PDB file of C-alpha atoms and ligand atoms in Angstrom:
ATOM      1  CA  UNK A   1      10.316  17.523 -19.242  1.00  0.00           C
ATOM      2  CA  UNK A   2       8.577  15.345 -21.741  1.00  0.00           C
ATOM      3  CA  UNK A   3       4.906  14.747 -21.171  1.00  0.00           C
ATOM      4  CA  UNK A   4       4.819  16.775 -17.893  1.00  0.00           C
ATOM      5  CA  UNK A   5       1.045  17.615 -18.346  1.00  0.00           C
ATOM      6  CA  UNK A   6       0.245  13.958 -18.870  1.00  0.00           C
ATOM      7  CA  UNK A   7       2.229  13.137 -15.812  1.00  0.00           C
ATOM      8  CA  UNK A   8       0.420  15.721 -13.697  1.00  0.00           C
ATOM      9  CA  UNK A   9      -3.014  14.473 -14.903  1.00  0.00           C
ATOM     10  CA  UNK A  10      -2.173  10.924 -13.968  1.00  0.00           C
ATOM     11  CA  UNK A  11      -0.568  11.906 -10.640  1.00  0.00           C
ATOM     12  CA  UNK A  12      -3.658  13.922  -9.592  1.00  0.00           C
ATOM     13  CA  UNK A  13      -5.965  11.127 -10.756  1.00  0.00           C
ATOM     14  CA  UNK A  14      -4.010   8.477  -8.840  1.00  0.00           C
ATOM     15  CA  UNK A  15      -4.066  10.592  -5.653  1.00  0.00           C
ATOM     16  CA  UNK A  16      -7.767  11.213  -5.999  1.00  0.00           C
ATOM     17  CA  UNK A  17      -8.496   7.540  -6.445  1.00  0.00           C
ATOM     18  CA  UNK A  18      -6.240   6.524  -3.680  1.00  0.00           C
ATOM     19  CA  UNK A  19      -7.714   9.161  -1.300  1.00  0.00           C
ATOM     20  CA  UNK A  20     -11.222   8.075  -2.316  1.00  0.00           C
ATOM     21  CA  UNK A  21     -10.288   4.502  -1.483  1.00  0.00           C
ATOM     22  CA  UNK A  22      -9.383   5.540   2.088  1.00  0.00           C
ATOM     23  CA  UNK A  23     -12.675   7.660   2.401  1.00  0.00           C
ATOM     24  CA  UNK A  24     -14.750   4.631   1.023  1.00  0.00           C
ATOM     25  CA  UNK A  25     -13.104   2.337   3.675  1.00  0.00           C
ATOM     26  CA  UNK A  26     -13.908   4.874   6.425  1.00  0.00           C
ATOM     27  CA  UNK A  27     -17.567   5.186   5.167  1.00  0.00           C
ATOM     28  CA  UNK A  28     -17.778   1.304   5.114  1.00  0.00           C
ATOM     29  CA  UNK A  29     -16.703   0.895   8.763  1.00  0.00           C
ATOM     30  CA  UNK A  30     -18.340   4.073  10.143  1.00  0.00           C
ATOM     31  CA  UNK A  31     -21.577   3.913   8.253  1.00  0.00           C
ATOM     32  CA  UNK A  32     -22.261   0.264   7.224  1.00  0.00           C
ATOM     33  CA  UNK A  33     -20.302  -1.440  10.140  1.00  0.00           C
ATOM     34  CA  UNK A  34     -20.105  -0.651  13.868  1.00  0.00           C
ATOM     35  CA  UNK A  35     -17.526   2.198  13.753  1.00  0.00           C
ATOM     36  CA  UNK A  36     -14.061   2.284  15.292  1.00  0.00           C
ATOM     37  CA  UNK A  37     -12.819   1.522  18.846  1.00  0.00           C
ATOM     38  CA  UNK A  38      -9.977  -0.397  20.564  1.00  0.00           C
ATOM     39  CA  UNK A  39     -11.817  -2.822  22.848  1.00  0.00           C
ATOM     40  CA  UNK A  40     -11.486  -6.341  21.343  1.00  0.00           C
ATOM     41  CA  UNK A  41     -14.859  -6.112  19.592  1.00  0.00           C
ATOM     42  CA  UNK A  42     -15.737  -5.558  15.829  1.00  0.00           C
ATOM     43  CA  UNK A  43     -14.915  -1.856  16.462  1.00  0.00           C
ATOM     44  CA  UNK A  44     -11.253  -2.847  16.928  1.00  0.00           C
ATOM     45  CA  UNK A  45     -11.342  -5.139  13.945  1.00  0.00           C
ATOM     46  CA  UNK A  46     -12.547  -2.232  11.837  1.00  0.00           C
ATOM     47  CA  UNK A  47      -9.193  -0.661  12.174  1.00  0.00           C
ATOM     48  CA  UNK A  48      -7.802  -3.440  10.135  1.00  0.00           C
ATOM     49  CA  UNK A  49      -9.244  -2.459   6.669  1.00  0.00           C
ATOM     50  CA  UNK A  50      -8.858   1.354   7.546  1.00  0.00           C
ATOM     51  CA  UNK A  51      -5.176   1.071   8.297  1.00  0.00           C
ATOM     52  CA  UNK A  52      -4.412  -1.485   5.581  1.00  0.00           C
ATOM     53  CA  UNK A  53      -5.987   0.607   2.848  1.00  0.00           C
ATOM     54  CA  UNK A  54      -4.380   3.841   4.201  1.00  0.00           C
ATOM     55  CA  UNK A  55      -0.931   2.447   4.841  1.00  0.00           C
ATOM     56  CA  UNK A  56      -0.424  -0.681   2.673  1.00  0.00           C
ATOM     57  CA  UNK A  57      -2.277   0.622  -0.354  1.00  0.00           C
ATOM     58  CA  UNK A  58      -2.436   4.521  -0.367  1.00  0.00           C
ATOM     59  CA  UNK A  59       0.850   5.470   1.328  1.00  0.00           C
ATOM     60  CA  UNK A  60       2.785   2.623  -0.193  1.00  0.00           C
ATOM     61  CA  UNK A  61       1.664   3.733  -3.623  1.00  0.00           C
ATOM     62  CA  UNK A  62       2.866   7.334  -3.030  1.00  0.00           C
ATOM     63  CA  UNK A  63       6.136   6.028  -1.696  1.00  0.00           C
ATOM     64  CA  UNK A  64       6.626   4.039  -4.911  1.00  0.00           C
ATOM     65  CA  UNK A  65       6.272   7.021  -7.197  1.00  0.00           C
ATOM     66  CA  UNK A  66       8.082   9.745  -5.197  1.00  0.00           C
ATOM     67  CA  UNK A  67      11.133   9.613  -7.407  1.00  0.00           C
ATOM     68  CA  UNK A  68       8.850  10.244 -10.546  1.00  0.00           C
ATOM     69  CA  UNK A  69       7.791  13.857  -9.447  1.00  0.00           C
ATOM     70  CA  UNK A  70       9.706  16.037 -11.919  1.00  0.00           C
ATOM     71  CA  UNK A  71       9.925  18.934  -9.466  1.00  0.00           C
ATOM     72  CA  UNK A  72      11.903  16.794  -7.077  1.00  0.00           C
ATOM     73  CA  UNK A  73      14.635  16.056  -9.591  1.00  0.00           C
ATOM     74  CA  UNK A  74      16.676  18.910  -8.351  1.00  0.00           C
ATOM     75  CA  UNK A  75      16.324  17.796  -4.787  1.00  0.00           C
ATOM     76  CA  UNK A  76      19.200  15.674  -3.506  1.00  0.00           C
ATOM     77  CA  UNK A  77      19.026  11.977  -3.970  1.00  0.00           C
ATOM     78  CA  UNK A  78      19.503  11.393  -0.254  1.00  0.00           C
ATOM     79  CA  UNK A  79      16.492  13.635   0.649  1.00  0.00           C
ATOM     80  CA  UNK A  80      14.252  11.635  -1.957  1.00  0.00           C
ATOM     81  CA  UNK A  81      15.510   8.285  -0.561  1.00  0.00           C
ATOM     82  CA  UNK A  82      14.668   9.528   2.949  1.00  0.00           C
ATOM     83  CA  UNK A  83      11.132  10.473   1.840  1.00  0.00           C
ATOM     84  CA  UNK A  84      10.776   7.025  -0.007  1.00  0.00           C
ATOM     85  CA  UNK A  85      11.936   5.169   3.080  1.00  0.00           C
ATOM     86  CA  UNK A  86      10.096   7.432   5.447  1.00  0.00           C
ATOM     87  CA  UNK A  87       6.755   6.859   3.632  1.00  0.00           C
ATOM     88  CA  UNK A  88       7.292   3.148   3.574  1.00  0.00           C
ATOM     89  CA  UNK A  89       8.161   3.223   7.310  1.00  0.00           C
ATOM     90  CA  UNK A  90       4.942   5.055   8.126  1.00  0.00           C
ATOM     91  CA  UNK A  91       3.115   2.537   6.049  1.00  0.00           C
ATOM     92  CA  UNK A  92       4.752  -0.400   7.775  1.00  0.00           C
ATOM     93  CA  UNK A  93       3.795   1.021  11.266  1.00  0.00           C
ATOM     94  CA  UNK A  94       0.111   1.340  10.224  1.00  0.00           C
ATOM     95  CA  UNK A  95       0.260  -2.207   8.849  1.00  0.00           C
ATOM     96  CA  UNK A  96       1.599  -3.556  12.120  1.00  0.00           C
ATOM     97  CA  UNK A  97      -1.114  -1.775  14.059  1.00  0.00           C
ATOM     98  CA  UNK A  98      -3.610  -3.194  11.513  1.00  0.00           C
ATOM     99  CA  UNK A  99      -2.397  -6.668  12.182  1.00  0.00           C
ATOM    100  CA  UNK A 100      -2.458  -6.196  15.990  1.00  0.00           C
ATOM    101  CA  UNK A 101      -6.106  -5.134  15.716  1.00  0.00           C
ATOM    102  CA  UNK A 102      -7.143  -8.294  13.919  1.00  0.00           C
ATOM    103  CA  UNK A 103      -5.238 -10.708  16.157  1.00  0.00           C
ATOM    104  CA  UNK A 104      -6.629  -8.876  19.200  1.00  0.00           C
ATOM    105  CA  UNK A 105     -10.093  -9.106  17.850  1.00  0.00           C
ATOM    106  CA  UNK A 106      -9.827 -12.918  17.033  1.00  0.00           C
ATOM    107  CA  UNK A 107      -8.236 -13.692  20.445  1.00  0.00           C
ATOM    108  CA  UNK A 108     -10.873 -11.796  22.382  1.00  0.00           C
ATOM    109  CA  UNK A 109     -13.642 -13.719  20.602  1.00  0.00           C
ATOM    110  CA  UNK A 110     -11.756 -17.043  20.366  1.00  0.00           C
ATOM    111  CA  UNK A 111     -11.795 -16.884  16.538  1.00  0.00           C
ATOM    112  CA  UNK A 112      -8.992 -19.015  14.936  1.00  0.00           C
ATOM    113  CA  UNK A 113      -6.091 -17.174  13.447  1.00  0.00           C
ATOM    114  CA  UNK A 114      -4.241 -17.728  10.091  1.00  0.00           C
ATOM    115  CA  UNK A 115      -6.575 -20.215   8.463  1.00  0.00           C
ATOM    116  CA  UNK A 116      -7.689 -18.141   5.412  1.00  0.00           C
ATOM    117  CA  UNK A 117      -5.878 -17.613   2.137  1.00  0.00           C
ATOM    118  CA  UNK A 118      -6.290 -13.880   2.881  1.00  0.00           C
ATOM    119  CA  UNK A 119      -4.305 -14.226   6.029  1.00  0.00           C
ATOM    120  CA  UNK A 120      -1.626 -16.413   4.476  1.00  0.00           C
ATOM    121  CA  UNK A 121      -1.052 -14.028   1.519  1.00  0.00           C
ATOM    122  CA  UNK A 122      -1.448 -11.016   3.768  1.00  0.00           C
ATOM    123  CA  UNK A 123       1.081 -12.062   6.484  1.00  0.00           C
ATOM    124  CA  UNK A 124       3.539 -13.206   3.823  1.00  0.00           C
ATOM    125  CA  UNK A 125       3.476  -9.846   2.115  1.00  0.00           C
ATOM    126  CA  UNK A 126       3.776  -8.030   5.496  1.00  0.00           C
ATOM    127  CA  UNK A 127       6.970  -9.974   6.237  1.00  0.00           C
ATOM    128  CA  UNK A 128       8.319  -9.454   2.744  1.00  0.00           C
ATOM    129  CA  UNK A 129       7.502  -5.692   3.005  1.00  0.00           C
ATOM    130  CA  UNK A 130       9.441  -5.325   6.275  1.00  0.00           C
ATOM    131  CA  UNK A 131      12.410  -7.259   4.831  1.00  0.00           C
ATOM    132  CA  UNK A 132      12.376  -5.113   1.695  1.00  0.00           C
ATOM    133  CA  UNK A 133      12.208  -1.972   3.879  1.00  0.00           C
ATOM    134  CA  UNK A 134      15.203  -3.061   6.100  1.00  0.00           C
ATOM    135  CA  UNK A 135      17.318  -4.257   3.107  1.00  0.00           C
ATOM    136  CA  UNK A 136      16.485  -0.965   1.229  1.00  0.00           C
ATOM    137  CA  UNK A 137      17.603   1.089   4.238  1.00  0.00           C
ATOM    138  CA  UNK A 138      20.816  -0.818   4.773  1.00  0.00           C
ATOM    139  CA  UNK A 139      21.836  -1.167   1.094  1.00  0.00           C
ATOM    140  CA  UNK A 140      20.587   2.108  -0.474  1.00  0.00           C
ATOM    141  CA  UNK A 141      19.970   4.732   2.218  1.00  0.00           C
ATOM    142  CA  UNK A 142      22.911   4.227   4.668  1.00  0.00           C
ATOM    143  CA  UNK A 143      26.159   5.109   3.131  1.00  0.00           C
ATOM    144  CA  UNK A 144      28.150   1.877   3.636  1.00  0.00           C
ATOM    145  CA  UNK A 145      27.189  -0.316   0.729  1.00  0.00           C
ATOM    146  CA  UNK A 146      29.418  -0.220  -2.318  1.00  0.00           C
ATOM    147  CA  UNK A 147      28.028   1.019  -5.648  1.00  0.00           C
ATOM    148  CA  UNK A 148      28.494  -2.429  -7.185  1.00  0.00           C
ATOM    149  CA  UNK A 149      26.225  -4.019  -4.556  1.00  0.00           C
ATOM    150  CA  UNK A 150      23.644  -1.287  -4.995  1.00  0.00           C
ATOM    151  CA  UNK A 151      23.701  -1.733  -8.795  1.00  0.00           C
ATOM    152  CA  UNK A 152      23.319  -5.555  -8.254  1.00  0.00           C
ATOM    153  CA  UNK A 153      20.412  -5.329  -5.832  1.00  0.00           C
ATOM    154  CA  UNK A 154      18.521  -2.433  -7.494  1.00  0.00           C
ATOM    155  CA  UNK A 155      16.631  -4.517 -10.169  1.00  0.00           C
ATOM    156  CA  UNK A 156      15.512  -6.938  -7.433  1.00  0.00           C
ATOM    157  CA  UNK A 157      14.529  -4.095  -5.181  1.00  0.00           C
ATOM    158  CA  UNK A 158      12.309  -2.570  -7.904  1.00  0.00           C
ATOM    159  CA  UNK A 159      10.879  -6.003  -8.985  1.00  0.00           C
ATOM    160  CA  UNK A 160      10.144  -7.043  -5.295  1.00  0.00           C
ATOM    161  CA  UNK A 161       8.630  -3.617  -4.576  1.00  0.00           C
ATOM    162  CA  UNK A 162       6.163  -3.894  -7.443  1.00  0.00           C
ATOM    163  CA  UNK A 163       5.468  -7.616  -6.643  1.00  0.00           C
ATOM    164  CA  UNK A 164       4.703  -6.676  -3.054  1.00  0.00           C
ATOM    165  CA  UNK A 165       2.473  -3.771  -4.064  1.00  0.00           C
ATOM    166  CA  UNK A 166       0.510  -5.969  -6.431  1.00  0.00           C
ATOM    167  CA  UNK A 167       0.181  -8.780  -3.915  1.00  0.00           C
ATOM    168  CA  UNK A 168      -1.015  -6.290  -1.285  1.00  0.00           C
ATOM    169  CA  UNK A 169      -3.835  -5.283  -3.510  1.00  0.00           C
ATOM    170  CA  UNK A 170      -4.797  -9.013  -4.178  1.00  0.00           C
ATOM    171  CA  UNK A 171      -4.750  -9.591  -0.381  1.00  0.00           C
ATOM    172  CA  UNK A 172      -6.973  -6.554   0.208  1.00  0.00           C
ATOM    173  CA  UNK A 173      -9.494  -7.755  -2.392  1.00  0.00           C
ATOM    174  CA  UNK A 174      -9.569 -11.160  -0.692  1.00  0.00           C
ATOM    175  CA  UNK A 175     -10.029  -9.545   2.698  1.00  0.00           C
ATOM    176  CA  UNK A 176     -12.935  -7.324   1.498  1.00  0.00           C
ATOM    177  CA  UNK A 177     -14.582 -10.379  -0.161  1.00  0.00           C
ATOM    178  CA  UNK A 178     -14.093 -12.470   2.998  1.00  0.00           C
ATOM    179  CA  UNK A 179     -15.565  -9.800   5.292  1.00  0.00           C
ATOM    180  CA  UNK A 180     -18.623  -9.340   2.962  1.00  0.00           C
ATOM    181  CA  UNK A 181     -19.273 -13.132   3.070  1.00  0.00           C
ATOM    182  CA  UNK A 182     -19.004 -13.154   6.886  1.00  0.00           C
ATOM    183  CA  UNK A 183     -20.947 -10.058   7.572  1.00  0.00           C
ATOM    184  CA  UNK A 184     -23.779 -10.034   4.982  1.00  0.00           C
ATOM    185  CA  UNK A 185     -26.464 -12.608   5.055  1.00  0.00           C
ATOM    186  CA  UNK A 186     -27.713 -11.543   1.651  1.00  0.00           C
ATOM    187  CA  UNK A 187     -24.578 -10.437  -0.422  1.00  0.00           C
ATOM    188  CA  UNK A 188     -26.229 -12.110  -3.503  1.00  0.00           C
ATOM    189  CA  UNK A 189     -29.169  -9.739  -3.222  1.00  0.00           C
ATOM    190  CA  UNK A 190     -27.125  -6.676  -4.093  1.00  0.00           C
ATOM    191  CA  UNK A 191     -27.375  -4.921  -0.738  1.00  0.00           C
ATOM    192  CA  UNK A 192     -26.118  -1.310  -0.690  1.00  0.00           C
ATOM    193  CA  UNK A 193     -23.133  -2.316   1.540  1.00  0.00           C
ATOM    194  CA  UNK A 194     -22.103  -5.007  -1.009  1.00  0.00           C
ATOM    195  CA  UNK A 195     -22.364  -2.637  -3.959  1.00  0.00           C
ATOM    196  CA  UNK A 196     -20.502   0.128  -2.071  1.00  0.00           C
ATOM    197  CA  UNK A 197     -17.700  -2.189  -1.034  1.00  0.00           C
ATOM    198  CA  UNK A 198     -17.352  -3.884  -4.464  1.00  0.00           C
ATOM    199  CA  UNK A 199     -16.878  -0.245  -5.702  1.00  0.00           C
ATOM    200  CA  UNK A 200     -14.115   0.183  -3.066  1.00  0.00           C
ATOM    201  CA  UNK A 201     -12.439  -2.913  -4.393  1.00  0.00           C
ATOM    202  CA  UNK A 202     -12.495  -1.544  -7.944  1.00  0.00           C
ATOM    203  CA  UNK A 203     -11.133   1.806  -6.779  1.00  0.00           C
ATOM    204  CA  UNK A 204      -8.170   0.083  -5.277  1.00  0.00           C
ATOM    205  CA  UNK A 205      -7.473  -1.892  -8.404  1.00  0.00           C
ATOM    206  CA  UNK A 206      -7.660   1.396 -10.445  1.00  0.00           C
ATOM    207  CA  UNK A 207      -5.272   3.005  -7.913  1.00  0.00           C
ATOM    208  CA  UNK A 208      -2.777   0.130  -8.335  1.00  0.00           C
ATOM    209  CA  UNK A 209      -3.131   0.315 -12.130  1.00  0.00           C
ATOM    210  CA  UNK A 210      -2.326   4.026 -12.133  1.00  0.00           C
ATOM    211  CA  UNK A 211       0.676   3.715  -9.818  1.00  0.00           C
ATOM    212  CA  UNK A 212       1.914   0.841 -11.914  1.00  0.00           C
ATOM    213  CA  UNK A 213       1.596   2.851 -15.116  1.00  0.00           C
ATOM    214  CA  UNK A 214       3.403   5.954 -13.598  1.00  0.00           C
ATOM    215  CA  UNK A 215       6.328   3.976 -12.156  1.00  0.00           C
ATOM    216  CA  UNK A 216       6.879   2.034 -15.373  1.00  0.00           C
ATOM    217  CA  UNK A 217       7.160   5.040 -17.874  1.00  0.00           C
ATOM    218  CA  UNK A 218      10.837   5.451 -18.739  1.00  0.00           C
ATOM    219  CA  UNK A 219      10.362   9.162 -19.566  1.00  0.00           C
ATOM    220  CA  UNK A 220       9.221   9.939 -15.972  1.00  0.00           C
ATOM    221  CA  UNK A 221      12.243   8.361 -14.277  1.00  0.00           C
ATOM    222  CA  UNK A 222      14.436  10.627 -12.278  1.00  0.00           C
ATOM    223  CA  UNK A 223      17.554  11.354 -14.461  1.00  0.00           C
ATOM    224  CA  UNK A 224      20.444   9.281 -13.157  1.00  0.00           C
ATOM    225  CA  UNK A 225      23.377  11.166 -11.607  1.00  0.00           C
ATOM    226  CA  UNK A 226      26.833   9.885 -12.207  1.00  0.00           C
ATOM    227  CA  UNK A 227      28.157   7.873  -9.242  1.00  0.00           C
ATOM    228  CA  UNK A 228      24.803   7.454  -7.552  1.00  0.00           C
TER     229      UNK A 228
HETATM  230  C1  LIG B   1      21.585   3.829  -5.087  1.00  0.00           C
HETATM  231  C2  LIG B   1      21.228   5.013  -5.845  1.00  0.00           C
HETATM  232  C3  LIG B   1      21.090   4.595  -7.147  1.00  0.00           C
HETATM  233  C4  LIG B   1      21.218   3.182  -7.291  1.00  0.00           C
HETATM  234  C5  LIG B   1      22.449   2.843  -8.167  1.00  0.00           C
HETATM  235  C6  LIG B   1      22.469   1.351  -8.385  1.00  0.00           C
HETATM  236  O1  LIG B   1      21.764   3.768  -3.934  1.00  0.00           O
HETATM  237  O2  LIG B   1      21.148   6.265  -5.383  1.00  0.00           O
HETATM  238  O3  LIG B   1      20.834   5.415  -8.231  1.00  0.00           O
HETATM  239  O4  LIG B   1      21.545   2.760  -5.943  1.00  0.00           O
HETATM  240  O5  LIG B   1      23.615   3.242  -7.611  1.00  0.00           O
HETATM  241  O6  LIG B   1      21.816   1.014  -9.541  1.00  0.00           O
END
């Protein structure tokens, strides 16, 4: 177990930064904004950042690195695949609720949908995420696909997964920026909400950087079993 201590340190750091991102998002909407609700007002919109950061950033990041946890290497591959797919499924459900909240809010206030770059990148990556999840379940989790097909698709699955995760982070940063320009009249005057929310954006970038580092270290990959 090469570099186990280093792995633990990075794992704990990434979980802390990811969790802190969720807490910061909650403080943002509960303290600086109007709070949470489900009534077509800004309270309903506020679920959008909370659920996106929780599901699309934090939970997706954990789902990406589950195979890297050395103490799971003795667990069955099928169990680990189920946890990987299960966490991505939970994230996808939160993401869909987050989308409903923003469309609901727009429609209630007759705000146009899908005009911003944030919404184009965001919706594209949601569609890709759901496709990636369904393809992953059918090709890797269910027992029908032949090994040759799995081996062929695996590099694309890994590449797409990381591309999606990175693009989600870009979309979140655009969304945060967009919201601050809408909501703050004096963003350029360094108001506390602006500084706090810029910090949230940086935390999310650091979380992405840590997850990307963990998942790309060859020594922390689950040892490959023959015929799997
Ligand atoms: C799987 C699985 C793997 C890969 C491999 C293809 O379903 O458990 O380790 O696909 O077979 O590279």
